[in-house]
Tab-separated table of C-alpha atoms in Angstrom:
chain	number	residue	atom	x	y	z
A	1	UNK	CA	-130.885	-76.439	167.982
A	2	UNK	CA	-131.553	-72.816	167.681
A	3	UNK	CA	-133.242	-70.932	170.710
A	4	UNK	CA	-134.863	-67.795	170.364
A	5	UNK	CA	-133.042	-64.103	170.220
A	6	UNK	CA	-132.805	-62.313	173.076
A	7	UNK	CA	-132.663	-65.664	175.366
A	8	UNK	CA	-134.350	-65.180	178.295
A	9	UNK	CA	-130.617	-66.112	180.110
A	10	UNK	CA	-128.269	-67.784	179.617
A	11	UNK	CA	-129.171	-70.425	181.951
A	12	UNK	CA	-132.120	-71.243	179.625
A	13	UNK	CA	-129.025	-72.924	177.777
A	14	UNK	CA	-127.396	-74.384	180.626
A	15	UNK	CA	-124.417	-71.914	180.973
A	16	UNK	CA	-123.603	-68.761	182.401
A	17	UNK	CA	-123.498	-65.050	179.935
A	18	UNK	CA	-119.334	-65.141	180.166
A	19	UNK	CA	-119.308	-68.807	179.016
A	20	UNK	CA	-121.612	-67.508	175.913
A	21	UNK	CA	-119.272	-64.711	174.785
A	22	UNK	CA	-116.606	-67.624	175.395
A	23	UNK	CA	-118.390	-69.645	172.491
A	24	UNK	CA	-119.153	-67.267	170.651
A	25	UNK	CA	-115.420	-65.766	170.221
A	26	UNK	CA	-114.893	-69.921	169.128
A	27	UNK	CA	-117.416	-69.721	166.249
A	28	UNK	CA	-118.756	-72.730	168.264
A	29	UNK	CA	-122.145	-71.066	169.119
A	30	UNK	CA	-123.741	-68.366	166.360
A	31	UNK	CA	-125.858	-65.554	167.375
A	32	UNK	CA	-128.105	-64.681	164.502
A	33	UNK	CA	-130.987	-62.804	164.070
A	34	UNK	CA	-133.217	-66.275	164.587
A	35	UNK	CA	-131.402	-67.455	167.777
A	36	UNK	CA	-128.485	-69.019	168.656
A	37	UNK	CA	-126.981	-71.877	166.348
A	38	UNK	CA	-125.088	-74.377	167.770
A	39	UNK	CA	-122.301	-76.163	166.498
A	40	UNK	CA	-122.680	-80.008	166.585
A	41	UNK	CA	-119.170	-79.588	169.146
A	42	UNK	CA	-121.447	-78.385	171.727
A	43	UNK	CA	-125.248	-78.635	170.700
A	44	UNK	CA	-125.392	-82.370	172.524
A	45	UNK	CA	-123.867	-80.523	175.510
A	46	UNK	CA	-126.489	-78.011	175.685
A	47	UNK	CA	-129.543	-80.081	174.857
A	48	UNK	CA	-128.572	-82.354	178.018
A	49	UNK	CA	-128.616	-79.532	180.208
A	50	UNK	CA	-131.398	-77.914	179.601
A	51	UNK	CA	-135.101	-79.118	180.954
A	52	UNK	CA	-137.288	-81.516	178.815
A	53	UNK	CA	-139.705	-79.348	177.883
A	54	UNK	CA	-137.181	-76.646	176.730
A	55	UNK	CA	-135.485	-79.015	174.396
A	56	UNK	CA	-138.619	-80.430	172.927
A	57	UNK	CA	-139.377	-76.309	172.269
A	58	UNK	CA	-135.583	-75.552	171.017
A	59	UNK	CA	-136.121	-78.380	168.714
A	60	UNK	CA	-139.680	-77.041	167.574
A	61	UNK	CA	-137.949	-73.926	166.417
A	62	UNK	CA	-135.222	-75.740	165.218
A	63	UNK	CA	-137.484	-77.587	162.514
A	64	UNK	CA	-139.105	-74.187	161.405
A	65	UNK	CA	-135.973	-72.367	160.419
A	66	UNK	CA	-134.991	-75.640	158.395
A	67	UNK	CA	-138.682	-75.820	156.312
A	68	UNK	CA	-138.101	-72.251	156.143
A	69	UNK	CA	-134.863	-72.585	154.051
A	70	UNK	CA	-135.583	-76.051	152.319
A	71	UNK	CA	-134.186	-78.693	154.440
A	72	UNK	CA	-136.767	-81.397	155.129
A	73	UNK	CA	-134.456	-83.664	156.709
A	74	UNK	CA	-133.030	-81.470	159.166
A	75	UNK	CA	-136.588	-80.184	159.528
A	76	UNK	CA	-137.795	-84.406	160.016
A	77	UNK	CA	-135.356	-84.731	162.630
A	78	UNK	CA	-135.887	-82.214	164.533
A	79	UNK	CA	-139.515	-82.417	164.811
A	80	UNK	CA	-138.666	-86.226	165.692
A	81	UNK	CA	-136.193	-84.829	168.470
A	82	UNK	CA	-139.519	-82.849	169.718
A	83	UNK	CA	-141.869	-85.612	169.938
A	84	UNK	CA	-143.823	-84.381	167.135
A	85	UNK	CA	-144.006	-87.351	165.183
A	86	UNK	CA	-147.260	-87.132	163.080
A	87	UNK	CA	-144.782	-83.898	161.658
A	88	UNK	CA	-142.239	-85.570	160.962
A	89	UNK	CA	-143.908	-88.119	159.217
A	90	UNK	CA	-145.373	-85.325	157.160
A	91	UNK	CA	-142.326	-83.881	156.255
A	92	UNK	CA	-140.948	-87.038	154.848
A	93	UNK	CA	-143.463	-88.444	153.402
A	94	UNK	CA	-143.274	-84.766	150.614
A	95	UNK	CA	-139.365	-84.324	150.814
A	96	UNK	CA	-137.876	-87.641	151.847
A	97	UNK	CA	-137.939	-89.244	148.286
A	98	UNK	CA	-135.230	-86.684	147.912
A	99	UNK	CA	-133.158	-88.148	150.130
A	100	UNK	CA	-133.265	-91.726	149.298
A	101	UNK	CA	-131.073	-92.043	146.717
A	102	UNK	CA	-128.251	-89.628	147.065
A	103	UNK	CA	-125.508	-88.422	149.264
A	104	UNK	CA	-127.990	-87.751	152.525
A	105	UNK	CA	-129.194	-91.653	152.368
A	106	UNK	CA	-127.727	-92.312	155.311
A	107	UNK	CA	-128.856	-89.427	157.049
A	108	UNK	CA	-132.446	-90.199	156.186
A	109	UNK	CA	-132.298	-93.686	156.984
A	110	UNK	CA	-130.924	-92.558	160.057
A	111	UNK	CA	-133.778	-90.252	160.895
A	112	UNK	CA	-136.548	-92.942	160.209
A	113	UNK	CA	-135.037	-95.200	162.522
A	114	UNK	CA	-135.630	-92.679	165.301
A	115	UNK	CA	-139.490	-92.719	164.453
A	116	UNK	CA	-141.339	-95.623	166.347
A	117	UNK	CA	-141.823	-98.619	164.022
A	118	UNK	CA	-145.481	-97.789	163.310
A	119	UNK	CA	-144.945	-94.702	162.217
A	120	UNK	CA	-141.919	-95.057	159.476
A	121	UNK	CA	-143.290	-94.743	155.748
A	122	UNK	CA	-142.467	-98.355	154.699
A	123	UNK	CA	-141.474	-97.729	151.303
A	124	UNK	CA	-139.246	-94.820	151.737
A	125	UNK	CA	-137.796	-96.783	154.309
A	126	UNK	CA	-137.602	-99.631	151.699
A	127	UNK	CA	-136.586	-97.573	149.295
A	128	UNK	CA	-133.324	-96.104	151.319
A	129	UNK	CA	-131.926	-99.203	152.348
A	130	UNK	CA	-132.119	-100.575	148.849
A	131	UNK	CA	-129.946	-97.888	147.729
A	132	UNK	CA	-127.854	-98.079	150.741
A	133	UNK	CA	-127.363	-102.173	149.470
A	134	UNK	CA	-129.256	-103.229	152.640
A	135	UNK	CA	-131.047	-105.584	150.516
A	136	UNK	CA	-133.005	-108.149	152.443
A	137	UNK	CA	-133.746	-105.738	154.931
A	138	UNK	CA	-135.172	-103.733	152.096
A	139	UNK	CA	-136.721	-107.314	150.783
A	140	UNK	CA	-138.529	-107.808	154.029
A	141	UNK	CA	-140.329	-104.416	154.327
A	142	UNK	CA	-141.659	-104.915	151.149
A	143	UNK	CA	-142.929	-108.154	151.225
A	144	UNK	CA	-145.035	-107.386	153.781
A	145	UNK	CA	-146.324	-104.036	151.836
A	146	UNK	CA	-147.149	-107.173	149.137
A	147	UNK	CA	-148.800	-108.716	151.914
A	148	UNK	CA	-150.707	-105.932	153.904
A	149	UNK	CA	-150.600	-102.922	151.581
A	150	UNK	CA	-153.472	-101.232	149.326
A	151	UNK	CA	-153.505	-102.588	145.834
A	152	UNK	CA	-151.449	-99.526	144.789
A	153	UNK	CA	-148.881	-100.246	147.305
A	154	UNK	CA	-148.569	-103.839	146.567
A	155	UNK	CA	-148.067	-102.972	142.868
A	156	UNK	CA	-144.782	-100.204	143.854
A	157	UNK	CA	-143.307	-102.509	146.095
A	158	UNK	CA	-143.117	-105.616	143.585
A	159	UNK	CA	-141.376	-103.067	141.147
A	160	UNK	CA	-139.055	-102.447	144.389
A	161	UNK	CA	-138.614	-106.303	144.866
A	162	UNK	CA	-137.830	-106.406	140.982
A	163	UNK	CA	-135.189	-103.595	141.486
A	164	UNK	CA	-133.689	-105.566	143.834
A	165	UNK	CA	-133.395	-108.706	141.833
A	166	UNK	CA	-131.705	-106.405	139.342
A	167	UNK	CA	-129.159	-104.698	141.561
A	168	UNK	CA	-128.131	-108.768	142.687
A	169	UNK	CA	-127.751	-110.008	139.152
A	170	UNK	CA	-130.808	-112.229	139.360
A	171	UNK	CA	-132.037	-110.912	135.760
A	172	UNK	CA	-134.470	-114.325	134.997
A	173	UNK	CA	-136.275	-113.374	138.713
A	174	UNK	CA	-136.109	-109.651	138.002
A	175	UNK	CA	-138.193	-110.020	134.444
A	176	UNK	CA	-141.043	-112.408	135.725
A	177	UNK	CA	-141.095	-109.756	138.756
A	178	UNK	CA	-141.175	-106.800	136.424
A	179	UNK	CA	-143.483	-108.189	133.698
A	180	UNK	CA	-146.405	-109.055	135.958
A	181	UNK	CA	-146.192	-105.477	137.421
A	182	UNK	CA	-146.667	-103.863	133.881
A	183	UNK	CA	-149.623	-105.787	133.241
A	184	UNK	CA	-150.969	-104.921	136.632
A	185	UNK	CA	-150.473	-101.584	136.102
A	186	UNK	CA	-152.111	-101.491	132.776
A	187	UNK	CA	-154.920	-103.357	134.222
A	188	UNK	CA	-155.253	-100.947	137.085
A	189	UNK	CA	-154.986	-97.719	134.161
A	190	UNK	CA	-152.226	-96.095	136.366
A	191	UNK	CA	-149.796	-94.960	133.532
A	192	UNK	CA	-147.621	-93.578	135.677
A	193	UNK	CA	-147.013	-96.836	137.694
A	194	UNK	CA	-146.779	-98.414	134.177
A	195	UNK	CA	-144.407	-96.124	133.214
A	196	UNK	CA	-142.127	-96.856	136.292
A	197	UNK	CA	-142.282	-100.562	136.042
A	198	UNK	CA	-141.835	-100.897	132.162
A	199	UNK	CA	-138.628	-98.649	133.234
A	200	UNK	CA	-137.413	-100.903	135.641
A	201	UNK	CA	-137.914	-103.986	132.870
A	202	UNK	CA	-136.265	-102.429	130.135
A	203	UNK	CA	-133.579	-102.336	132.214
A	204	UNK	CA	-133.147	-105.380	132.881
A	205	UNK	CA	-133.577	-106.093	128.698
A	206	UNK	CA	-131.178	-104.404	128.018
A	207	UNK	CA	-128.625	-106.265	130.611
A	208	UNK	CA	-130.196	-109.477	129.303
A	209	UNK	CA	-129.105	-108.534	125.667
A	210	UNK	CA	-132.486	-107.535	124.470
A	211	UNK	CA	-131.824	-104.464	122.820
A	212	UNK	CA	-134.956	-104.288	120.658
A	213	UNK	CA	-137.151	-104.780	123.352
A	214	UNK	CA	-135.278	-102.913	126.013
A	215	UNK	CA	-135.737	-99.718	123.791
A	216	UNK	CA	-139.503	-100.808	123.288
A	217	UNK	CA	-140.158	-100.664	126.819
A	218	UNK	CA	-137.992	-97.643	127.317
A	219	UNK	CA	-139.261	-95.895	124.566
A	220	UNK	CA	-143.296	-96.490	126.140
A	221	UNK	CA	-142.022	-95.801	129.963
A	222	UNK	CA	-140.796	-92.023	128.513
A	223	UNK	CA	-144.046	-91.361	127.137
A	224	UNK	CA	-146.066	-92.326	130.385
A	225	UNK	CA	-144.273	-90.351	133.107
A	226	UNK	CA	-144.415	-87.081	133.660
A	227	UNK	CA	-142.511	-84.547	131.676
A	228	UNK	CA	-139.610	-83.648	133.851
A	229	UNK	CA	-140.307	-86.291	136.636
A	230	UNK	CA	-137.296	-88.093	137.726
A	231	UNK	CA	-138.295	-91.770	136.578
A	232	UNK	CA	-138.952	-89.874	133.185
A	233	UNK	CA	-135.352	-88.854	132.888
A	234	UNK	CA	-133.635	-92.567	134.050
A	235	UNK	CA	-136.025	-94.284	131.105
A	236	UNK	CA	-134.341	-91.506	128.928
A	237	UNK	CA	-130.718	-91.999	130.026
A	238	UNK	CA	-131.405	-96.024	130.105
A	239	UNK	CA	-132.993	-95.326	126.402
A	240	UNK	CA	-129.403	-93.864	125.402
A	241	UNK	CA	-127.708	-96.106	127.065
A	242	UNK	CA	-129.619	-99.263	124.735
A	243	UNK	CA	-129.155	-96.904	121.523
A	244	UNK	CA	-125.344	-97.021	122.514
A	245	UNK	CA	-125.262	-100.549	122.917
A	246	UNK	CA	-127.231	-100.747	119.485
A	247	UNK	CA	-124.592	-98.532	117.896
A	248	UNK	CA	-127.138	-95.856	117.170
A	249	UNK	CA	-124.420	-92.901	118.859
A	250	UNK	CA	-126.425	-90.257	116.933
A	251	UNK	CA	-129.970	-91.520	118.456
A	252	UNK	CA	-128.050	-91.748	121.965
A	253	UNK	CA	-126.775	-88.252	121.941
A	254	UNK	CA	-129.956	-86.583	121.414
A	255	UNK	CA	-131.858	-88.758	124.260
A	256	UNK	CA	-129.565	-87.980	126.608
A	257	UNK	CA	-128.638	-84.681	125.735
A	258	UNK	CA	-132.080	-83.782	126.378
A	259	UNK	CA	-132.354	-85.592	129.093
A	260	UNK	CA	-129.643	-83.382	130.527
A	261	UNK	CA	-131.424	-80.645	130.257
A	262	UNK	CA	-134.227	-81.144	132.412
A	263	UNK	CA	-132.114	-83.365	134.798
A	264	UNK	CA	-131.266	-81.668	138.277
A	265	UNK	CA	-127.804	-80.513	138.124
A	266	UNK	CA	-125.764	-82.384	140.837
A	267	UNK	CA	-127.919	-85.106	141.130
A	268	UNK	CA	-127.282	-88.860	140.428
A	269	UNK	CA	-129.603	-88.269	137.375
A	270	UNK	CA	-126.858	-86.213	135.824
A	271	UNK	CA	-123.859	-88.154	136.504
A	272	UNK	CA	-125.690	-91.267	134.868
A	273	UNK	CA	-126.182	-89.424	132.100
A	274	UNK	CA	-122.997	-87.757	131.685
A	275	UNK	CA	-120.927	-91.208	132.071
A	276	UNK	CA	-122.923	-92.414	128.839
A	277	UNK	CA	-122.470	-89.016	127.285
A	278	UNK	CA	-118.702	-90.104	127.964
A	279	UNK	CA	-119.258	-93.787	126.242
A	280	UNK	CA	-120.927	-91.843	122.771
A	281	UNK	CA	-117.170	-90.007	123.063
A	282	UNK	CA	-115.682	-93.170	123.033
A	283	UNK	CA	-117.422	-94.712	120.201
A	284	UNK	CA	-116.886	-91.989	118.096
A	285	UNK	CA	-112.478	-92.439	118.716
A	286	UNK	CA	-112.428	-89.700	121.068
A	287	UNK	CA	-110.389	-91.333	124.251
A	288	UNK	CA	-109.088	-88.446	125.632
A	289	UNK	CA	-112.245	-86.788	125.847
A	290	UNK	CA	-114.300	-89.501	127.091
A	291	UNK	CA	-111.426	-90.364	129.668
A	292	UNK	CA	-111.950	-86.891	130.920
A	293	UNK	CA	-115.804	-87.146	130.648
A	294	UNK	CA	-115.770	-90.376	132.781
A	295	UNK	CA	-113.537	-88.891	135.711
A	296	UNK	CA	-116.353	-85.789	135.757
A	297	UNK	CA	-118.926	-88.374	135.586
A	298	UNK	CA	-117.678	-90.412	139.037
A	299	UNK	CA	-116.448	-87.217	140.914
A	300	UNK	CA	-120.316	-86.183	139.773
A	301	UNK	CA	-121.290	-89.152	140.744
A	302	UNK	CA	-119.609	-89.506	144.346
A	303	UNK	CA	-120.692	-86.074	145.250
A	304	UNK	CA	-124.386	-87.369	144.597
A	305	UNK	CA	-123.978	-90.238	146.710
A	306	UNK	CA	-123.673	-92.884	144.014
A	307	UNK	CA	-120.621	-94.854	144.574
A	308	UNK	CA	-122.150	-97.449	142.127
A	309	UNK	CA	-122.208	-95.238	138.867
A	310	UNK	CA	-118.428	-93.925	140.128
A	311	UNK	CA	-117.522	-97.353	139.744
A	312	UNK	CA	-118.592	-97.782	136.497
A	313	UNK	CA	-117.367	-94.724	135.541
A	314	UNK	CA	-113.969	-94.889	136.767
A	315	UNK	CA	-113.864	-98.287	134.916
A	316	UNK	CA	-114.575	-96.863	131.810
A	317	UNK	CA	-111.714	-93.963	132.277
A	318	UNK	CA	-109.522	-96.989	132.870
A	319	UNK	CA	-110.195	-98.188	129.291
A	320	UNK	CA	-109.910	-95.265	127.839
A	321	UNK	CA	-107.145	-94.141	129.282
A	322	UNK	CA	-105.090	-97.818	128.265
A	323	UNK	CA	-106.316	-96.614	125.113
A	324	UNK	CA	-104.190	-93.926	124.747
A	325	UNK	CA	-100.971	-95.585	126.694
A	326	UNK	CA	-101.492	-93.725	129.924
A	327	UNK	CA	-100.711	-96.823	132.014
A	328	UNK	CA	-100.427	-95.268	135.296
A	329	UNK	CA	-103.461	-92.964	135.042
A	330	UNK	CA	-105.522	-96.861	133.897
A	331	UNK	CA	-104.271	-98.061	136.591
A	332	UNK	CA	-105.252	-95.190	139.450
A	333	UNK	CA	-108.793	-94.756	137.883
A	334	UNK	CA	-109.108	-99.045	137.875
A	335	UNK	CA	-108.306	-99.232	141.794
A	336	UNK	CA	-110.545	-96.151	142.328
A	337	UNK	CA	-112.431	-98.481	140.582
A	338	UNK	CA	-112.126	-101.617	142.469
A	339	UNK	CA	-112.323	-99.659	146.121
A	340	UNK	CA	-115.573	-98.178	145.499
A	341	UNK	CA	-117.615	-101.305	143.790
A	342	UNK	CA	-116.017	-103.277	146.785
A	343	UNK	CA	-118.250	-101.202	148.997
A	344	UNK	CA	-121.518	-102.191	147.318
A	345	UNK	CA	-123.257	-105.643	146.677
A	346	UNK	CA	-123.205	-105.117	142.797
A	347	UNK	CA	-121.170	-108.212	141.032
A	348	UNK	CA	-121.060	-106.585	137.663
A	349	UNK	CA	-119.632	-103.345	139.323
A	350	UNK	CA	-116.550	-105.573	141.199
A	351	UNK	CA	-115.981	-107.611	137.492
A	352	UNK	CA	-115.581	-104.786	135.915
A	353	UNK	CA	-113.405	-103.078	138.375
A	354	UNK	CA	-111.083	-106.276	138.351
A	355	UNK	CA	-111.344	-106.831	134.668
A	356	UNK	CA	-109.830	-103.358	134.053
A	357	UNK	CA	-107.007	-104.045	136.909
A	358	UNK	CA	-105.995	-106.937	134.873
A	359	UNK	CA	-105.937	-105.208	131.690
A	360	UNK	CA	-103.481	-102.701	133.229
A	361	UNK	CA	-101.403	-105.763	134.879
A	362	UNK	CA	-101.158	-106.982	131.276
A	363	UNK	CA	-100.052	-103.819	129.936
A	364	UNK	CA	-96.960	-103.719	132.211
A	365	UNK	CA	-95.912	-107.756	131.445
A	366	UNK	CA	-97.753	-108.639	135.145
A	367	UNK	CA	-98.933	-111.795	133.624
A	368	UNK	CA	-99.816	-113.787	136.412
A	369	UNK	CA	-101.686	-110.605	137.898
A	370	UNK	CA	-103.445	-110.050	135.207
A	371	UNK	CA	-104.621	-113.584	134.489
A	372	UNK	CA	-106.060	-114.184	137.928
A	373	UNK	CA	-107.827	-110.433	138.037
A	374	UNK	CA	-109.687	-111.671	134.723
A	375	UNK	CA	-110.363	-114.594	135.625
A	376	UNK	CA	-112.057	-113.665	138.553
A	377	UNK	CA	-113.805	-111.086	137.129
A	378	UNK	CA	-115.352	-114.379	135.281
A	379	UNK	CA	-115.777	-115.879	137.967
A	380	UNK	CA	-118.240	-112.833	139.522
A	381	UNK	CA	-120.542	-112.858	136.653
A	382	UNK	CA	-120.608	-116.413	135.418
A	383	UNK	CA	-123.842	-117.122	136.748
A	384	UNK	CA	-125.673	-113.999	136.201
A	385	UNK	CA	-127.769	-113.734	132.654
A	386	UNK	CA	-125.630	-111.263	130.896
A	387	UNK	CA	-124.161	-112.511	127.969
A	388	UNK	CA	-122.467	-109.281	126.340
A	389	UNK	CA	-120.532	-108.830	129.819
A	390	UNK	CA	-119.525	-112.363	129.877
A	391	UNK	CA	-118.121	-112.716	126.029
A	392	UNK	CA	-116.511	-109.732	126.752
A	393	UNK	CA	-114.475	-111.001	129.621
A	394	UNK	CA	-113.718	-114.134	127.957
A	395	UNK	CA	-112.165	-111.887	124.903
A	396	UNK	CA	-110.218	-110.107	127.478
A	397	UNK	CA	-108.499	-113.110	128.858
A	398	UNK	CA	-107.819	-114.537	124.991
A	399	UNK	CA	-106.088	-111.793	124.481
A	400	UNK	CA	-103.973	-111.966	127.502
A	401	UNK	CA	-102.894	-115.568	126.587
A	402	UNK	CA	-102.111	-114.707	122.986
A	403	UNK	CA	-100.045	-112.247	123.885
A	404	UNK	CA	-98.325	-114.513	126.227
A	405	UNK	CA	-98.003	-116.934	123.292
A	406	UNK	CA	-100.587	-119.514	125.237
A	407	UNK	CA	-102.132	-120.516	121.919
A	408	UNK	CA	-104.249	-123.515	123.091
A	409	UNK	CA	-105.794	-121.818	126.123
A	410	UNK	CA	-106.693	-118.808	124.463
A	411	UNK	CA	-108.259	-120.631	121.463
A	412	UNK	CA	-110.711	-121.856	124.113
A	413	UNK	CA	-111.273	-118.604	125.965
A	414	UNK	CA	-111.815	-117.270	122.132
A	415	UNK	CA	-114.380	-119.845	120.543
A	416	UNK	CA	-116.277	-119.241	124.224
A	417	UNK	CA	-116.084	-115.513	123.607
A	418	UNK	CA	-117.148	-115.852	119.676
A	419	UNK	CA	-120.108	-118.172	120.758
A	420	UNK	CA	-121.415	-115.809	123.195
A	421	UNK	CA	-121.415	-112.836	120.492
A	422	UNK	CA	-122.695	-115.370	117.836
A	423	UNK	CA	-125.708	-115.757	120.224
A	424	UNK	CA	-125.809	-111.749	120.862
A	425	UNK	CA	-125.433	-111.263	117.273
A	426	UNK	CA	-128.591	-113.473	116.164
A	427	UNK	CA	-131.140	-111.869	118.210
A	428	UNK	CA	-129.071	-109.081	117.074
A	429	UNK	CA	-127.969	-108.337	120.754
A	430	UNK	CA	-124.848	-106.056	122.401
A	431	UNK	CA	-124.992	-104.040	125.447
A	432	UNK	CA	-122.513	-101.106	126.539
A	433	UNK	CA	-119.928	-102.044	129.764
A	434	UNK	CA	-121.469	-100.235	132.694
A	435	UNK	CA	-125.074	-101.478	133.925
């Protein structure tokens, strides 16, 4: 908290003047022009001492000196710690869609639970635990925004419920979900809504295999959202990421490059884009630089908060880096890999991880290691929709019995493999490793 300068005594805080200059020698208590700043060592000591209506006034200041520099969650919880509640509210219903998807997630999930249940803005709420993986807690708000909420509200949260389907791999539930909500939206003539939802499909196209539509949709969603608004810049980077997956590098590099430029810097936004930036490096036979590129991208990535895309990209550094012989490297960046997609609930992220962790068991003669790594990297993904993903794994595990001189089991593994691209090939289909 941060009491006003000069304190009317020290025992306003608790304490005695000598135990002050104590604190202060510590650099556990801060005497600034604004008050006194305590360090978190000591703050909970102080606040206990001192009489209710003190703290509620320490924590009053508190949340103007953090509006004043920026900080609407510190601001939102210490108007919460003051019993001002229709302020905090406020506060995070204009700033907290800043926090729900990055590295303060926790923090602001944190700070609505401290608001009575009446009070908490559903979908932010909603919103944070879905990208927190707390997904049928996040399901259960939002069903009941379908069920009580304006027709505006009902319309965000099925794109919500969508994004969940997505995140589990439930790509058939995720497009019915999605496709009603861009006709709604159209109906409605709310292009930005439209925008958002035809985002969130082409998405889930483009995991599906379908390329031309995915870019369709994409291609529309860009041209209803606003300018520089974040949704704006993920239907870019997703539009890159199908005009990879199309083989169109040149067409890729110039969505996303200018998607870059109006993306935050340090924000999740950027680190998505930068790990496909990475994947148009390694299409055009540049390994070294796109093995690079993808370590930037997770370390971007992680410091955003967004252990799923450091997955990915640490998977894809993994490749690269077998690529060019660098075993050891592979095989650090693939159980970087592996640790982090084992903390979320994303199957694609984990069959990846463990796909790449048997290719580097290969690489070394581990045979037995690397066939049960691929095969349950299979296993993960069998039963989602996502064909590219799947033939891809199934190549992977040919190859590992070829080399092993297995001919009749990886014959099978191969004519499942060449099926599946057959299949991708007629629609014409592909997709790009990485969600």
């Amino acid at each position: 908290a941060s009491c006003p300068r000069p304190a009317k005594s020290p025992e306003a805080l608790g304490t005695t003047g000598a135990q002050l200059r104590r604190l202060l020698k510590r650099a556990v208590l801060q005497h600034r022009d604004e008050g006194y700043l305590l360090h978190d060592l000591v703050r909970e000591f102080f606040l206990a001492r001192m009489p209710e209506a003190d703290r509620r006034r320490a924590h009053g200041r508190a949340a103007l000196y953090w509006e004043e520099r920026g900080d609407g969650l510190e601001a939102a919880y210490h108007r919460i710690e003051a019993r001002d509640f229709d302020a905090a509210v406020a506060l995070l219903e204009e700033r907290g869609e800043a926090y729900a998807e990055g590295a303060r997630a926790g923090e602001l999930e944190a700070c609505l639970e401290r608001l009575p249940p009446g009070k908490r803005p559903v979908r932010l709420f909603a919103e944070t635990l879905v990208f927190l993986g707390k997904f049928e807690e996040a399901r259960g708000l939002l069903e009941g925004l379908v069920r009580r909420g304006s027709q505006e509200e009902r319309l965000r949260a099925r794109i919500h419920l969508g994004r969940i389907e997505t995140r589990q791999g439930e790509y058939a539930a995720a497009q019915r979900i999605l496709a009603a909500a861009v006709r709604e939206a159209a109906a409605l003539g709310t292009p930005g809504l439209e925008g958002e939802a035809l985002r969130a499909l082409g998405g889930v196209e483009r995991r599906l295999g379908n390329l031309g539509v995915a870019a369709d949709y994409l291609s529309r969603a860009t041209l209803l959202l606003e300018d520089t608004s974040r949704e704006r810049i993920r239907a870019m980077t997703d539009l890159g990421a199908t005009l990879i997956a199309k083989g169109d590098l040149d067409g890729a590099k110039a969505e996303l490059e200018e998607a870059l430029r109006i993306a935050r810097k340090g924000s999740r936004e950027e680190a998505a884009i930068e790990n496909n930036l990475a994947i148009v490096l390694s299409g055009e036979g540049r390994p070294q630089d796109a093995a690079r590129a993808f370590e930037r991208s997770a370390e971007l990535a992680l410091g955003a908060g967004e252990v799923r895309f450091a997955a990915y990209a640490l998977a894809n550094a993994a490749d690269n880096f077998l690529r060019l012989d660098q075993t050891e490297t592979a095989s650090v960046c693939a159980e970087r890999a592996l640790d982090l997609a084992s903390t979320i609930r994303d199957p694609m992220a984990v069959s990846t991880a463990r796909a790449n962790l048997g290719l580097v068991a290969a690489r070394r003669g581990e045979w037995p290691r690397a066939e049960r790594e691929l095969l349950a990297s299979v296993d993960l993904i069998s039963r989602l929709d996502n064909p590219y993903s799947l033939a891809t794994r199934c190549r992977e595990i040919a190859q590992v019995y070829e080399a092993q001189g297995r001919r009749d089991e990886a014959t099978s593994w191969r004519t499942r493999a060449e099926g599946l691209f057959t299949r991708l090939r007629a629609d014409p289909r592909a997709t790009a490793r990485g969600g």
